CSV table of C-alpha atoms and ligand atoms in Angstrom, one decimal:
chain,number,residue,atom,x,y,z
A,20,MET,CA,101.0,128.4,100.3
A,21,ASP,CA,99.8,128.0,96.5
A,22,ARG,CA,103.4,127.3,94.7
A,23,LEU,CA,105.3,124.6,96.0
A,24,THR,CA,108.9,123.7,94.5
A,25,ILE,CA,110.2,119.9,95.6
A,26,THR,CA,113.3,118.0,94.2
A,27,GLN,CA,111.5,116.3,91.2
A,28,PRO,CA,110.2,113.0,92.7
A,29,ASP,CA,110.3,109.7,91.6
A,30,ASP,CA,107.5,107.2,91.3
A,31,TRP,CA,108.5,103.7,92.8
A,32,HIS,CA,105.9,101.4,91.1
A,33,LEU,CA,104.5,101.9,87.8
A,34,HIS,CA,103.3,99.8,84.8
A,35,LEU,CA,104.8,100.8,81.6
A,36,ARG,CA,103.3,98.5,78.6
A,37,ASP,CA,105.1,98.0,75.8
A,38,GLY,CA,104.8,98.9,72.1
A,39,ASP,CA,102.9,101.7,70.9
A,40,ARG,CA,101.2,101.4,74.8
A,41,LEU,CA,103.9,102.5,75.9
A,42,ILE,CA,105.1,105.0,73.8
A,43,SER,CA,101.1,107.1,74.7
A,44,VAL,CA,101.8,106.9,78.5
A,45,ILE,CA,105.5,107.4,79.3
A,46,ALA,CA,104.7,110.7,78.3
A,47,ASP,CA,103.0,111.4,81.5
A,48,THR,CA,105.0,110.0,83.7
A,49,ALA,CA,108.7,111.0,82.6
A,50,ALA,CA,106.8,114.9,82.3
A,51,ARG,CA,106.8,114.4,86.4
A,52,PHE,CA,108.9,111.6,87.4
A,53,GLY,CA,113.1,111.4,87.0
A,54,ARG,CA,112.3,107.5,87.6
A,55,ALA,CA,110.5,104.9,88.3
A,56,VAL,CA,110.3,101.6,89.0
A,57,VAL,CA,108.9,99.5,86.2
A,58,MET,CA,107.4,96.6,86.8
A,59,PRO,CA,107.6,93.4,85.1
A,60,ASN,CA,103.8,91.5,84.5
A,61,LEU,CA,104.2,92.5,80.6
A,62,LYS,CA,102.8,89.2,78.5
A,63,PRO,CA,105.7,87.7,78.4
A,64,PRO,CA,106.9,88.8,82.1
A,65,VAL,CA,110.1,90.3,81.8
A,66,VAL,CA,112.0,86.7,83.3
A,67,SER,CA,115.8,87.4,82.6
A,68,VAL,CA,118.3,89.9,83.1
A,69,ALA,CA,118.8,90.3,78.7
A,70,MET,CA,115.2,90.5,78.4
A,71,ALA,CA,114.9,93.3,80.9
A,72,LEU,CA,117.3,95.0,79.2
A,73,ALA,CA,116.2,94.9,76.1
A,74,TYR,CA,112.2,96.4,77.7
A,75,ARG,CA,114.7,99.4,79.1
A,76,GLU,CA,115.9,99.9,75.4
A,77,ARG,CA,112.1,100.1,74.1
A,78,ILE,CA,111.3,102.1,77.2
A,79,LEU,CA,114.2,104.9,77.2
A,80,ALA,CA,113.4,105.2,72.9
A,81,ALA,CA,110.0,106.0,73.6
A,82,ARG,CA,110.9,108.4,76.1
A,83,PRO,CA,110.0,112.0,73.8
A,84,ALA,CA,112.8,113.6,72.6
A,85,GLY,CA,115.2,115.0,75.5
A,86,SER,CA,113.5,113.0,78.1
A,87,GLY,CA,116.1,111.9,81.1
A,88,PHE,CA,113.7,110.3,82.6
A,89,ASP,CA,115.2,106.8,83.9
A,90,PRO,CA,113.9,103.7,84.0
A,91,LEU,CA,114.8,101.4,87.0
A,92,MET,CA,114.2,97.9,85.8
A,93,THR,CA,112.3,94.5,87.6
A,94,LEU,CA,112.5,90.8,87.4
A,95,TYR,CA,109.9,88.8,87.5
A,96,LEU,CA,110.7,86.0,90.0
A,97,THR,CA,109.1,82.7,89.3
A,98,ALA,CA,110.1,79.0,90.6
A,99,ASP,CA,112.3,78.9,87.8
A,100,THR,CA,114.3,82.0,89.0
A,101,THR,CA,117.7,80.7,90.1
A,102,PRO,CA,119.8,81.9,92.7
A,103,ALA,CA,122.9,82.2,89.6
A,104,GLN,CA,120.5,84.5,88.8
A,105,ILE,CA,119.9,86.8,91.4
A,106,GLN,CA,123.8,87.1,91.1
A,107,GLN,CA,123.4,88.5,87.3
A,108,VAL,CA,120.8,91.5,89.3
A,109,ALA,CA,122.9,92.2,91.1
A,110,ALA,CA,125.5,92.8,88.8
A,111,THR,CA,122.7,95.1,86.4
A,112,PRO,CA,121.8,98.8,87.8
A,113,GLU,CA,120.6,98.8,85.6
A,114,ILE,CA,118.3,96.3,87.5
A,115,ILE,CA,116.7,97.7,91.3
A,116,GLY,CA,115.2,94.5,91.9
A,117,VAL,CA,112.7,91.4,91.9
A,118,LYS,CA,109.4,91.2,92.3
A,119,LEU,CA,107.5,88.5,93.7
A,120,TYR,CA,103.2,87.6,92.7
A,121,PRO,CA,101.7,85.2,94.0
A,122,ALA,CA,100.4,83.6,91.6
A,123,GLY,CA,97.0,85.3,89.6
A,124,ALA,CA,97.2,87.6,92.1
A,125,THR,CA,96.7,90.7,89.8
A,126,THR,CA,97.1,91.8,86.4
A,127,ASN,CA,99.1,89.0,84.4
A,128,SER,CA,99.9,87.2,87.7
A,129,GLU,CA,99.8,84.0,85.9
A,130,ALA,CA,103.7,82.7,86.0
A,131,GLY,CA,104.4,83.8,89.7
A,132,VAL,CA,105.2,81.9,92.5
A,133,THR,CA,103.0,79.1,94.7
A,134,SER,CA,105.2,78.3,97.0
A,135,LEU,CA,107.9,81.0,98.9
A,136,ASP,CA,109.2,78.1,100.5
A,137,ALA,CA,110.7,76.2,97.1
A,138,LEU,CA,112.6,79.6,96.3
A,139,ALA,CA,114.6,80.2,100.1
A,140,PRO,CA,117.8,79.9,98.3
A,141,VAL,CA,116.7,83.0,95.7
A,142,PHE,CA,115.6,84.8,98.8
A,143,GLU,CA,119.1,83.7,100.7
A,144,ALA,CA,121.0,85.4,97.2
A,145,MET,CA,119.1,88.3,97.4
A,146,ALA,CA,119.8,89.0,100.8
A,147,GLU,CA,123.3,88.2,100.4
A,148,HIS,CA,123.7,90.8,97.2
A,149,ALA,CA,121.7,93.3,98.6
A,150,VAL,CA,119.2,92.6,95.5
A,151,PRO,CA,115.5,93.7,97.3
A,152,LEU,CA,112.5,91.6,96.5
A,153,LEU,CA,109.4,94.2,95.5
A,154,ILE,CA,106.2,92.1,96.8
A,155,HIS,CA,102.1,92.2,95.4
A,156,GLY,CA,101.4,91.3,99.2
A,157,GLU,CA,97.8,88.9,99.0
A,158,SER,CA,96.9,85.9,99.8
A,159,ILE,CA,96.4,83.7,97.2
A,160,ASP,CA,93.4,81.4,98.3
A,161,PRO,CA,90.2,81.8,96.3
A,162,ALA,CA,88.9,80.8,100.0
A,163,ASP,CA,89.9,84.3,100.8
A,164,ASP,CA,87.7,87.7,101.7
A,165,VAL,CA,88.7,90.0,98.8
A,166,PHE,CA,89.6,92.3,101.0
A,167,ASP,CA,90.8,90.6,103.5
A,168,ARG,CA,93.3,89.5,101.5
A,169,GLU,CA,96.4,91.7,102.5
A,170,ALA,CA,95.6,91.4,106.3
A,171,ARG,CA,95.8,87.7,105.4
A,172,PHE,CA,99.5,87.8,103.5
A,173,VAL,CA,101.2,89.8,106.7
A,174,ASP,CA,99.7,88.1,109.2
A,175,GLY,CA,101.1,84.8,107.0
A,176,ALA,CA,103.4,84.2,104.3
A,177,LEU,CA,104.9,87.4,104.6
A,178,THR,CA,105.9,87.3,108.4
A,179,ARG,CA,107.2,83.5,107.9
A,180,LEU,CA,109.1,85.1,105.4
A,181,ARG,CA,110.4,88.4,107.2
A,182,ALA,CA,111.3,85.7,109.7
A,183,ARG,CA,113.2,83.4,108.0
A,184,HIS,CA,115.2,86.1,105.9
A,185,GLY,CA,115.4,89.3,108.4
A,186,ALA,CA,118.8,90.6,106.9
A,187,LEU,CA,116.3,90.4,102.8
A,188,LYS,CA,115.5,94.1,101.5
A,189,ILE,CA,111.9,94.4,101.7
A,190,VAL,CA,109.3,97.1,99.9
A,191,LEU,CA,105.3,95.7,99.7
A,192,GLU,CA,104.3,97.4,97.5
A,193,HIS,CA,100.8,99.5,96.6
A,194,ILE,CA,99.7,98.9,100.5
A,195,THR,CA,96.3,99.6,101.1
A,196,THR,CA,95.2,98.5,104.4
A,197,ALA,CA,95.9,99.4,108.2
A,198,ASP,CA,97.7,96.2,109.8
A,199,ALA,CA,100.1,96.2,106.8
A,200,VAL,CA,100.6,99.9,107.4
A,201,ALA,CA,100.9,98.5,111.4
A,202,TRP,CA,103.4,95.7,110.1
A,203,VAL,CA,105.5,98.0,108.3
A,204,ASN,CA,105.8,100.0,111.1
A,205,GLU,CA,107.6,97.1,113.4
A,206,THR,CA,109.5,95.1,111.2
A,207,GLY,CA,112.5,97.5,111.4
A,208,PRO,CA,114.7,99.1,108.8
A,209,LEU,CA,115.3,96.9,106.0
A,210,THR,CA,111.3,96.9,105.3
A,211,ALA,CA,109.5,99.7,103.3
A,212,ALA,CA,106.0,100.4,101.4
A,213,THR,CA,104.6,102.3,98.4
A,214,ILE,CA,101.4,103.5,98.8
A,215,THR,CA,99.4,104.6,95.4
A,216,ALA,CA,98.0,108.2,95.3
A,217,HIS,CA,93.9,106.6,94.7
A,218,HIS,CA,94.7,104.2,98.1
A,219,LEU,CA,95.5,108.0,99.7
A,220,LEU,CA,92.5,109.5,97.3
A,221,LEU,CA,89.4,106.7,97.5
A,222,ASN,CA,87.2,104.1,100.0
A,223,ARG,CA,85.6,101.4,98.7
A,224,ASN,CA,82.5,103.1,98.3
A,225,ALA,CA,84.4,104.3,95.5
A,226,ILE,CA,83.6,101.7,93.3
A,227,PHE,CA,79.8,101.7,93.3
A,228,ASN,CA,79.0,105.5,93.7
A,229,GLY,CA,75.9,105.3,91.8
A,230,GLY,CA,76.2,102.2,90.1
A,231,LEU,CA,79.1,99.9,89.3
A,232,ARG,CA,82.9,102.2,88.5
A,233,PRO,CA,85.3,100.0,87.1
A,234,HIS,CA,87.8,102.8,86.5
A,235,HIS,CA,87.6,102.8,90.1
A,236,TYR,CA,88.9,98.6,90.2
A,237,CYS,CA,92.3,97.4,90.8
A,238,LEU,CA,94.0,95.1,93.1
A,239,PRO,CA,94.5,95.1,95.6
A,240,VAL,CA,90.9,96.2,95.9
A,241,LEU,CA,90.2,99.9,97.7
A,242,LYS,CA,89.6,99.0,101.0
A,243,ARG,CA,87.0,100.9,104.0
A,244,GLU,CA,87.4,104.3,105.0
A,245,ARG,CA,89.8,103.7,108.2
A,246,HIS,CA,92.3,101.6,106.4
A,247,ARG,CA,92.1,104.9,104.1
A,248,GLU,CA,92.9,106.7,106.9
A,249,ALA,CA,96.4,104.4,107.7
A,250,LEU,CA,97.3,104.9,104.7
A,251,VAL,CA,97.1,109.3,105.1
A,252,GLN,CA,98.6,108.7,108.5
A,253,ALA,CA,101.5,106.4,107.3
A,254,ALA,CA,102.1,109.0,104.1
A,255,THR,CA,101.6,112.5,105.8
A,256,SER,CA,102.5,112.5,109.0
A,257,ALA,CA,106.0,113.7,110.6
A,258,ALA,CA,106.5,109.7,111.9
A,259,ASN,CA,107.7,109.0,108.3
A,260,THR,CA,110.7,109.2,108.2
A,261,GLY,CA,111.3,106.9,105.1
A,262,LYS,CA,109.2,103.7,105.6
A,263,PHE,CA,106.7,104.7,103.2
A,264,PHE,CA,107.2,106.0,99.9
A,265,LEU,CA,105.6,107.6,96.5
A,266,GLY,CA,104.7,104.6,93.7
A,267,THR,CA,101.7,105.2,92.0
A,268,ASP,CA,101.3,101.7,90.4
A,269,SER,CA,99.2,103.3,87.3
A,270,ALA,CA,98.3,100.9,85.4
A,271,PRO,CA,96.2,101.3,82.7
A,272,HIS,CA,93.9,99.8,80.3
A,273,SER,CA,92.0,100.3,77.2
A,274,ILE,CA,88.4,101.3,77.4
A,275,ALA,CA,87.5,97.5,76.1
A,276,ALA,CA,89.4,95.8,78.4
A,277,LYS,CA,87.1,98.1,81.5
A,278,HIS,CA,84.2,97.7,79.6
A,279,SER,CA,84.0,94.8,79.3
A,280,ALA,CA,81.3,91.7,81.4
A,281,CYS,CA,85.1,90.4,82.8
A,282,GLY,CA,87.1,94.0,83.4
A,283,CYS,CA,90.8,94.3,84.2
A,284,ALA,CA,91.6,95.8,87.5
A,285,GLY,CA,94.2,98.6,87.3
A,286,ILE,CA,93.7,102.9,87.6
A,287,TYR,CA,95.6,105.4,85.2
A,288,THR,CA,97.0,108.1,87.1
A,289,ALA,CA,100.3,109.1,85.6
A,290,HIS,CA,98.2,112.1,84.3
A,291,ALA,CA,97.7,114.1,87.3
A,292,ALA,CA,100.2,111.4,89.3
A,293,ILE,CA,102.1,114.0,91.9
A,294,GLU,CA,99.4,116.5,91.4
A,295,LEU,CA,96.6,114.1,93.1
A,296,TYR,CA,99.8,113.1,95.3
A,297,ALA,CA,99.5,116.7,96.7
A,298,GLU,CA,96.0,117.2,97.1
A,299,VAL,CA,96.2,114.2,99.8
A,300,PHE,CA,98.9,116.7,101.2
A,301,GLU,CA,97.4,119.9,101.1
A,302,ASP,CA,93.9,118.1,102.5
A,303,ALA,CA,96.0,116.8,105.8
A,304,GLY,CA,97.6,120.0,106.6
A,305,ALA,CA,101.5,118.2,105.0
A,306,LEU,CA,102.6,120.2,101.8
A,307,ASP,CA,105.1,120.4,103.5
A,308,ARG,CA,106.1,116.7,103.7
A,309,LEU,CA,105.8,115.7,100.7
A,310,GLU,CA,108.8,116.3,99.6
A,311,ALA,CA,110.4,113.6,101.5
A,312,PHE,CA,107.6,111.3,100.6
A,313,ALA,CA,107.5,111.8,96.8
A,314,SER,CA,111.5,112.2,96.5
A,315,PHE,CA,113.5,111.6,99.8
A,316,HIS,CA,112.4,108.5,101.0
A,317,GLY,CA,112.2,105.9,98.3
A,318,PRO,CA,116.1,106.6,96.8
A,319,ALA,CA,117.1,106.5,100.1
A,320,PHE,CA,115.2,103.3,101.0
A,321,TYR,CA,117.0,101.9,97.2
A,322,GLY,CA,121.0,103.4,97.8
A,323,LEU,CA,120.1,106.6,95.5
A,324,PRO,CA,121.1,109.6,95.2
A,325,ARG,CA,118.4,112.3,94.9
A,326,ASN,CA,116.9,114.2,92.2
A,327,ARG,CA,119.0,117.2,91.1
A,328,ALA,CA,116.6,119.0,89.1
A,329,THR,CA,113.1,119.5,91.4
A,330,LEU,CA,109.5,120.2,89.7
A,331,THR,CA,106.8,122.9,90.4
A,332,LEU,CA,103.0,122.2,91.4
A,333,VAL,CA,100.8,125.8,91.0
A,334,ARG,CA,97.9,126.1,92.9
A,335,GLU,CA,95.4,126.0,89.2
A,336,PRO,CA,92.5,123.6,89.1
A,337,TRP,CA,92.6,122.4,85.7
A,338,THR,CA,90.1,119.8,84.2
A,339,VAL,CA,91.1,115.8,83.3
A,340,PRO,CA,90.3,114.5,79.8
A,341,ASP,CA,87.5,112.1,79.4
A,342,THR,CA,89.8,110.6,77.5
A,343,LEU,CA,93.7,109.4,76.7
A,344,SER,CA,94.9,108.0,73.9
A,345,PHE,CA,96.0,104.2,74.4
A,346,GLY,CA,98.5,103.0,71.4
A,347,ASP,CA,95.1,102.7,68.6
A,348,GLU,CA,92.4,102.6,71.4
A,349,LEU,CA,91.8,104.9,74.2
A,350,LEU,CA,91.8,105.4,78.2
A,351,VAL,CA,89.9,106.2,81.1
A,352,PRO,CA,92.2,108.2,83.2
A,353,LEU,CA,91.3,108.7,87.3
A,354,ARG,CA,89.0,112.5,87.6
A,355,ALA,CA,88.6,111.7,83.7
A,356,GLY,CA,86.3,114.5,83.2
A,357,GLU,CA,86.4,116.3,87.1
A,358,ARG,CA,88.3,118.8,88.2
A,359,VAL,CA,92.6,118.5,89.6
A,360,ARG,CA,93.8,121.3,92.4
A,361,TRP,CA,97.3,121.8,91.3
A,362,ARG,CA,99.3,121.6,87.7
A,363,VAL,CA,102.4,120.8,87.7
B,416,LIG,N1,97.3,96.3,90.4
B,416,LIG,N2,96.7,96.3,87.7
B,416,LIG,C1,97.9,96.2,87.5
B,416,LIG,C2,99.1,95.7,88.8
B,416,LIG,C3,98.4,96.3,89.8
B,416,LIG,O1,98.7,94.8,90.7
B,416,LIG,C4,99.5,95.6,90.6
B,416,LIG,O2,100.2,96.2,91.1
B,416,LIG,C5,98.0,95.5,86.2
B,416,LIG,O3,97.2,96.2,85.5
B,416,LIG,O4,99.1,95.9,85.1
B,416,LIG,C6,95.9,96.2,89.4
B,416,LIG,O5,94.9,96.5,89.7
B,417,LIG,ZN1,100.7,94.4,92.3
B,418,LIG,ZN1,101.6,97.4,90.3
């Protein structure tokens, strides 16, 4: 197959940043996806409905001329979030869910949550109003090995949360382990997960290939090959009837922020997102299942219609630029200077 037309896909987990940086990156996403779930980890974080709607207006204004790209906004959960705010979110169709960051787990998560127990009334309100909870699923105990933090979180806090709030819709974001795949499969129809292209394509050797590779550093960090294989299986197999769907977690940082004694976490994939997923599905012999993963399962879980437009991929290798502009700086995209097999 050299040509594949699918229903236009959506990106169910994306970092768009703000200001000049937003203007630099949004065209890559808008050229591929009808909608994207926009993460609220700005500085300062998007903690209120008013902030989310104002951010949405800035995103709409930054779209390329004529683009119908529709940003689906999220609210950043903090210890101060109230059940009344959840009611407001439920009454605001532009906001699709609430994002839980364990405090300190990832980029700009310092304002996140340290005690899930204290937020029980908020989770009850979310269940009552059918507001999904999107979770960065890693433990934050500094004694936990960085490669084990997702499994720790799944086994501990997440299992307790699921047990306590059975009616809550949960999306476990950017899963990276066989443990997370198994948990999502075992926990009923109100639990789903997004999977990134980079966690499907790379294992942790990519961080250390011939030297330290900052552009392969993200959170959750890349894992062992057996975990990558479990993710590919979850995404591409016929058993994926809806629990696993596309979320790039494209997370741009400037070269200066990456090439540093303490480099930022994040991999930029928006420039070739659906093309990279197509490689994964092709290698798994499952190109015919790309559409369900990219375009059907996400809207079904969130209760939204599928996109009406289509997108066509052609097998026509191209070379990714070494750098892309990022505000008044540059970023290094995934596969910089290397080939991508498919083109939109
Ligand atoms: N992971 N980088 C970022 C966020 C994600 O955990 C995430 O969702 C970021 O830069 O915002 C990253 O590595
Ligand atoms: Zn995250
Ligand atoms: Zn993210």
